Tab-separated table of C-alpha atoms in Angstrom:
chain	number	residue	atom	x	y	z
A	1	MET	CA	-23.226	-22.278	9.889
A	2	GLY	CA	-26.553	-20.645	9.055
A	3	LYS	CA	-25.753	-17.612	11.187
A	4	GLU	CA	-22.338	-17.196	9.549
A	5	ALA	CA	-23.932	-17.463	6.102
A	6	ASN	CA	-26.429	-14.747	7.041
A	7	VAL	CA	-23.598	-12.480	8.227
A	8	ARG	CA	-21.723	-12.985	4.973
A	9	SER	CA	-24.884	-12.384	2.957
A	10	SER	CA	-25.697	-9.207	4.855
A	11	LEU	CA	-22.091	-8.050	4.468
A	12	ILE	CA	-22.212	-8.509	0.690
A	13	ARG	CA	-25.580	-6.737	0.405
A	14	LEU	CA	-24.467	-3.836	2.596
A	15	LEU	CA	-21.153	-3.508	0.795
A	16	TRP	CA	-22.934	-3.393	-2.549
A	17	HIS	CA	-25.249	-0.714	-1.160
A	18	ARG	CA	-22.269	1.238	0.220
A	19	ILE	CA	-20.422	0.976	-3.099
A	20	GLU	CA	-23.347	2.690	-4.812
A	21	GLU	CA	-24.255	5.116	-2.015
A	22	ASN	CA	-20.691	6.319	-1.314
A	23	ASP	CA	-19.715	6.217	-5.005
A	24	LEU	CA	-16.671	4.014	-4.467
A	25	PRO	CA	-15.714	4.048	-8.171
A	26	GLY	CA	-15.613	7.863	-8.090
A	27	LEU	CA	-13.745	7.931	-4.770
A	28	SER	CA	-11.281	5.381	-6.117
A	29	ALA	CA	-10.602	7.555	-9.147
A	30	GLN	CA	-9.919	10.546	-6.878
A	31	LEU	CA	-7.695	8.467	-4.619
A	32	ALA	CA	-5.784	7.045	-7.599
A	33	TYR	CA	-5.101	10.612	-8.753
A	34	PHE	CA	-3.704	11.546	-5.323
A	35	PHE	CA	-1.722	8.301	-5.232
A	36	LEU	CA	-0.125	9.275	-8.534
A	37	LEU	CA	0.760	12.724	-7.172
A	38	SER	CA	2.144	11.167	-3.982
A	39	LEU	CA	3.989	8.181	-5.451
A	40	PHE	CA	7.105	9.894	-6.742
A	41	PRO	CA	7.500	12.335	-3.804
A	42	LEU	CA	7.265	9.355	-1.446
A	43	LEU	CA	9.871	7.401	-3.419
A	44	ILE	CA	12.117	10.484	-3.540
A	45	VAL	CA	12.010	10.734	0.266
A	46	ILE	CA	12.825	7.035	0.608
A	47	PHE	CA	15.676	7.209	-1.895
A	48	THR	CA	17.028	10.328	-0.188
A	49	LEU	CA	17.248	8.310	3.031
A	50	LEU	CA	18.955	5.350	1.359
A	51	PRO	CA	22.542	6.735	1.622
A	52	TYR	CA	22.140	6.465	5.413
A	53	PHE	CA	21.451	2.731	5.118
A	54	PRO	CA	23.402	-0.061	3.378
A	55	ILE	CA	20.550	-0.717	0.940
A	56	PRO	CA	20.848	-0.731	-2.876
A	57	HIS	CA	18.139	1.077	-4.876
A	58	GLN	CA	17.167	-2.196	-6.513
A	59	ASP	CA	16.321	-3.762	-3.156
A	60	MET	CA	14.089	-0.840	-2.206
A	61	LEU	CA	12.077	-1.207	-5.393
A	62	GLY	CA	12.068	-4.998	-5.094
A	63	MET	CA	8.977	-5.115	-2.893
A	64	ILE	CA	6.976	-3.061	-5.406
A	65	LYS	CA	8.421	-4.987	-8.332
A	66	ASP	CA	7.063	-8.268	-6.933
A	67	PHE	CA	3.493	-7.074	-7.492
A	68	ALA	CA	3.446	-4.133	-9.936
A	69	PRO	CA	2.875	-4.662	-13.676
A	70	THR	CA	6.146	-4.661	-15.628
A	71	GLU	CA	5.353	-1.556	-17.707
A	72	ALA	CA	4.284	0.419	-14.627
A	73	MET	CA	7.432	-0.656	-12.771
A	74	GLU	CA	9.643	0.399	-15.660
A	75	LEU	CA	7.953	3.821	-15.695
A	76	ILE	CA	8.467	4.213	-11.932
A	77	GLU	CA	12.127	3.174	-12.084
A	78	LYS	CA	12.883	5.423	-15.040
A	79	ASN	CA	11.359	8.545	-13.488
A	80	VAL	CA	12.824	7.956	-10.017
A	81	ASN	CA	16.309	7.449	-11.471
A	82	GLU	CA	16.004	10.636	-13.542
A	83	ILE	CA	14.761	12.675	-10.577
A	84	MET	CA	17.410	11.349	-8.195
A	85	SER	CA	20.230	11.957	-10.707
A	86	GLN	CA	19.244	15.643	-10.909
A	87	ARG	CA	18.963	16.196	-7.152
A	88	ASN	CA	21.957	17.810	-5.495
A	89	GLY	CA	20.528	18.697	-2.067
A	90	GLY	CA	20.914	16.671	1.105
A	91	LEU	CA	18.311	15.113	3.332
A	92	LEU	CA	17.973	18.158	5.581
A	93	SER	CA	17.293	20.580	2.739
A	94	PHE	CA	14.134	22.659	2.644
A	95	GLY	CA	13.053	20.769	-0.479
A	96	ILE	CA	12.495	17.588	1.526
A	97	ILE	CA	9.797	19.353	3.572
A	98	GLY	CA	7.767	20.110	0.453
A	99	THR	CA	8.337	16.572	-0.779
A	100	ILE	CA	6.997	15.107	2.480
A	101	TRP	CA	3.992	17.424	2.254
A	102	SER	CA	3.268	16.248	-1.296
A	103	ALA	CA	3.701	12.611	-0.322
A	104	SER	CA	1.154	13.027	2.490
A	105	ASN	CA	-1.556	14.034	-0.005
A	106	GLY	CA	-2.312	10.378	-0.682
A	107	ILE	CA	-2.741	9.612	3.043
A	108	ASN	CA	-4.904	12.713	3.423
A	109	ALA	CA	-7.183	11.448	0.650
A	110	VAL	CA	-7.361	8.033	2.375
A	111	VAL	CA	-8.463	9.751	5.604
A	112	ARG	CA	-11.343	11.471	3.807
A	113	ALA	CA	-12.407	8.207	2.152
A	114	PHE	CA	-12.414	6.353	5.484
A	115	ASN	CA	-14.410	9.115	7.180
A	116	LYS	CA	-17.029	8.710	4.486
A	117	ALA	CA	-17.081	4.949	5.086
A	118	TYR	CA	-17.849	5.554	8.788
A	119	ASN	CA	-20.301	8.387	7.926
A	120	VAL	CA	-18.390	10.881	10.062
A	121	LYS	CA	-17.105	14.367	9.337
A	122	GLU	CA	-13.556	15.496	9.918
A	123	SER	CA	-13.783	17.351	13.233
A	124	ARG	CA	-10.039	17.470	13.806
A	125	SER	CA	-8.312	20.752	13.042
A	126	PHE	CA	-6.398	21.196	9.808
A	127	ILE	CA	-3.082	21.099	11.655
A	128	VAL	CA	-3.986	17.899	13.525
A	129	SER	CA	-5.402	16.062	10.498
A	130	ARG	CA	-2.593	17.130	8.189
A	131	GLY	CA	0.008	16.439	10.848
A	132	MET	CA	-1.407	12.950	11.246
A	133	SER	CA	-1.119	12.426	7.476
A	134	VAL	CA	2.526	13.508	7.578
A	135	LEU	CA	3.246	11.222	10.551
A	136	LEU	CA	1.543	8.296	8.796
A	137	THR	CA	3.676	9.053	5.735
A	138	PHE	CA	6.800	8.908	7.890
A	139	GLY	CA	5.485	5.669	9.372
A	140	MET	CA	5.077	4.158	5.921
A	141	ILE	CA	8.596	5.274	4.978
A	142	PHE	CA	9.986	3.665	8.125
A	143	VAL	CA	8.095	0.426	7.478
A	144	PHE	CA	9.287	0.308	3.849
A	145	ILE	CA	12.914	0.792	4.909
A	146	LEU	CA	12.512	-1.796	7.663
A	147	ALA	CA	10.898	-4.127	5.124
A	148	VAL	CA	14.049	-3.925	3.027
A	149	VAL	CA	16.665	-3.882	5.791
A	150	LEU	CA	15.388	-6.987	7.586
A	151	PRO	CA	15.248	-9.252	4.499
A	152	VAL	CA	18.672	-8.037	3.293
A	153	PHE	CA	20.389	-8.787	6.589
A	154	GLY	CA	18.264	-11.892	7.147
A	155	ARG	CA	19.273	-13.274	3.766
A	156	GLU	CA	22.971	-12.622	4.421
A	157	ILE	CA	22.818	-14.252	7.868
A	158	GLY	CA	20.849	-17.208	6.495
A	159	LEU	CA	23.276	-17.684	3.600
A	160	PHE	CA	26.231	-17.631	5.995
A	161	LEU	CA	24.698	-20.248	8.295
A	162	PHE	CA	23.377	-22.517	5.557
A	163	THR	CA	26.658	-22.288	3.589
A	164	LYS	CA	28.462	-23.688	6.621
A	165	LEU	CA	26.004	-26.602	6.619
A	166	GLY	CA	26.150	-27.037	2.850
A	167	TYR	CA	22.473	-26.229	2.193
A	168	THR	CA	22.841	-23.024	0.163
A	169	THR	CA	20.443	-24.011	-2.663
A	170	GLU	CA	17.776	-25.216	-0.258
A	171	PHE	CA	17.993	-21.982	1.724
A	172	ILE	CA	17.563	-19.805	-1.379
A	173	LYS	CA	14.404	-21.730	-2.336
A	174	LEU	CA	13.074	-21.388	1.211
A	175	TRP	CA	13.964	-17.707	1.336
A	176	ASN	CA	12.186	-16.955	-1.938
A	177	THR	CA	9.054	-18.534	-0.482
A	178	LEU	CA	9.365	-16.729	2.841
A	179	SER	CA	9.923	-13.365	1.126
A	180	TRP	CA	6.348	-13.464	-0.169
A	181	LEU	CA	5.085	-14.157	3.334
A	182	VAL	CA	7.178	-11.311	4.764
A	183	SER	CA	5.828	-8.922	2.124
A	184	ALA	CA	2.244	-9.949	2.956
A	185	ILE	CA	2.826	-9.426	6.694
A	186	ILE	CA	4.322	-5.978	6.075
A	187	LEU	CA	1.378	-5.002	3.881
A	188	PHE	CA	-1.014	-6.226	6.581
A	189	LEU	CA	0.738	-4.071	9.200
A	190	ILE	CA	0.611	-1.004	6.942
A	191	PHE	CA	-3.101	-1.448	6.226
A	192	THR	CA	-3.851	-2.139	9.894
A	193	GLY	CA	-2.183	1.116	10.884
A	194	LEU	CA	-4.103	3.065	8.248
A	195	TYR	CA	-7.493	1.580	9.134
A	196	TRP	CA	-6.877	2.056	12.856
A	197	VAL	CA	-5.515	5.615	12.964
A	198	ALA	CA	-6.831	7.386	9.869
A	199	PRO	CA	-10.638	7.512	10.450
A	200	ASN	CA	-12.020	10.205	12.756
A	201	VAL	CA	-13.447	7.445	14.981
A	202	LYS	CA	-12.128	5.863	18.169
A	203	LEU	CA	-11.318	2.273	17.245
A	204	ARG	CA	-9.570	-0.691	18.757
A	205	CYS	CA	-6.595	-1.982	16.840
A	206	ARG	CA	-8.207	-5.384	16.294
A	207	SER	CA	-11.227	-3.727	14.658
A	208	ALA	CA	-8.940	-2.884	11.730
A	209	PHE	CA	-7.966	-6.527	11.127
A	210	PRO	CA	-10.865	-7.594	8.812
A	211	GLY	CA	-10.315	-4.746	6.364
A	212	ALA	CA	-6.524	-5.077	6.577
A	213	ALA	CA	-6.707	-8.817	5.800
A	214	PHE	CA	-9.057	-8.170	2.862
A	215	ALA	CA	-6.903	-5.309	1.522
A	216	THR	CA	-3.700	-7.359	1.802
A	217	LEU	CA	-5.073	-10.398	-0.022
A	218	GLY	CA	-7.091	-8.296	-2.464
A	219	TRP	CA	-4.160	-6.065	-3.358
A	220	ILE	CA	-1.748	-8.962	-3.884
A	221	ILE	CA	-4.213	-10.995	-5.969
A	222	SER	CA	-5.395	-8.036	-8.072
A	223	SER	CA	-1.835	-6.789	-8.664
A	224	MET	CA	-0.644	-10.219	-9.757
A	225	GLY	CA	-3.768	-10.667	-11.883
A	226	LEU	CA	-3.229	-7.316	-13.595
A	227	SER	CA	0.450	-8.150	-14.154
A	228	PHE	CA	-0.535	-11.460	-15.766
A	229	TYR	CA	-3.197	-9.812	-17.946
A	230	VAL	CA	-0.906	-7.021	-19.118
A	231	GLY	CA	2.005	-9.387	-19.740
A	232	LYS	CA	0.091	-12.203	-21.458
A	233	ILE	CA	-3.115	-10.766	-22.907
A	234	GLY	CA	-3.381	-6.985	-23.106
A	235	ASN	CA	-0.351	-5.416	-24.770
A	236	TYR	CA	-0.948	-1.739	-23.912
A	237	SER	CA	2.505	-0.657	-25.065
A	238	LEU	CA	1.822	-2.033	-28.541
A	239	THR	CA	-1.605	-0.357	-28.705
A	240	TYR	CA	-0.878	3.006	-27.069
A	241	GLY	CA	2.894	3.311	-27.418
A	242	SER	CA	4.831	5.025	-24.639
A	243	ILE	CA	1.640	6.284	-22.976
A	244	GLY	CA	0.602	2.671	-22.386
A	245	ALA	CA	2.809	2.500	-19.262
A	246	ILE	CA	0.991	5.518	-17.791
A	247	ILE	CA	-2.389	3.893	-18.505
A	248	ILE	CA	-1.297	0.666	-16.792
A	249	LEU	CA	0.036	2.609	-13.793
A	250	MET	CA	-3.253	4.486	-13.418
A	251	ILE	CA	-5.297	1.270	-13.710
A	252	TRP	CA	-3.118	-0.339	-11.052
A	253	LEU	CA	-3.487	2.680	-8.735
A	254	TYR	CA	-7.255	2.768	-9.331
A	255	ILE	CA	-7.687	-0.925	-8.458
A	256	SER	CA	-5.471	-0.460	-5.394
A	257	ALA	CA	-7.519	2.554	-4.269
A	258	PHE	CA	-10.798	0.673	-4.718
A	259	ILE	CA	-9.559	-2.250	-2.621
A	260	ILE	CA	-8.251	0.040	0.145
A	261	ILE	CA	-11.551	1.947	0.364
A	262	LEU	CA	-13.543	-1.308	0.284
A	263	GLY	CA	-11.440	-2.564	3.187
A	264	GLY	CA	-12.476	0.556	5.109
A	265	GLU	CA	-16.114	-0.164	4.318
A	266	ILE	CA	-15.705	-3.714	5.659
A	267	ASN	CA	-14.263	-2.388	8.917
A	268	ALA	CA	-17.094	0.143	9.171
A	269	PHE	CA	-19.651	-2.660	8.702
A	270	TYR	CA	-18.191	-4.792	11.503
A	271	THR	CA	-17.802	-1.758	13.778
A	272	GLU	CA	-21.475	-0.850	13.352
A	273	LYS	CA	-22.478	-4.501	13.809
A	274	ASN	CA	-20.523	-4.806	17.068
A	275	ARG	CA	-22.037	-1.584	18.419
A	276	THR	CA	-25.522	-2.816	17.553
A	277	ASN	CA	-24.900	-6.126	19.327
A	278	CYS	CA	-23.634	-4.279	22.400
């Protein structure tokens, strides 16, 4: 117990030192800016792919809606619907290439933040590093679509089976509970992939688990906390008018960026600790 307490204490002290030394608040602000630039291109790509899958737009946004503040979600939905209603090109148009490139800016910023956490420089060529960002973007798109397809079909299959047994209401209650667990698992897989592949360091997959677990729990708790605060205490729309939704969105992206970078710092701490012990 004493040894575990010392590890936790040293982790907290080192993380606090890293937060100041690596300027995590400043990095988080930069990352939030790139997230904002990447958010709508990423959603455009996903919504462009939707006609190839039997998935309603509402279901695709459902995973984000579970955690995002109401005002931020309304802003996202409004802008995505406007953009998609004006698009007349297909999936294989040249415009989708530029959209993918823009969407990968957020991943590219994450890569730089993680490299700083591990105190390494980006030695990979521009083509390799940018190509990796694009591939990770495609990976996130695939995971998001899979995250929607599986629950949709799972819910329909479950409803069919439980209707035959006469337990429809009980199944819906169980499914609503399980949907939160599924969302958490999907988030954990996304963060694990980012923490494992993005840094310019050779890592084992399991070395990404501590940061991924922290980022998953931290992101869910902070997002729900911000949603509660905005909905019950801080009425930004009343104070700032229509710009209040933009402020809430930026705060949400900033908190998310801070948690993601801090998860990378946690992984870097354990990686250095394991190397020292070896």
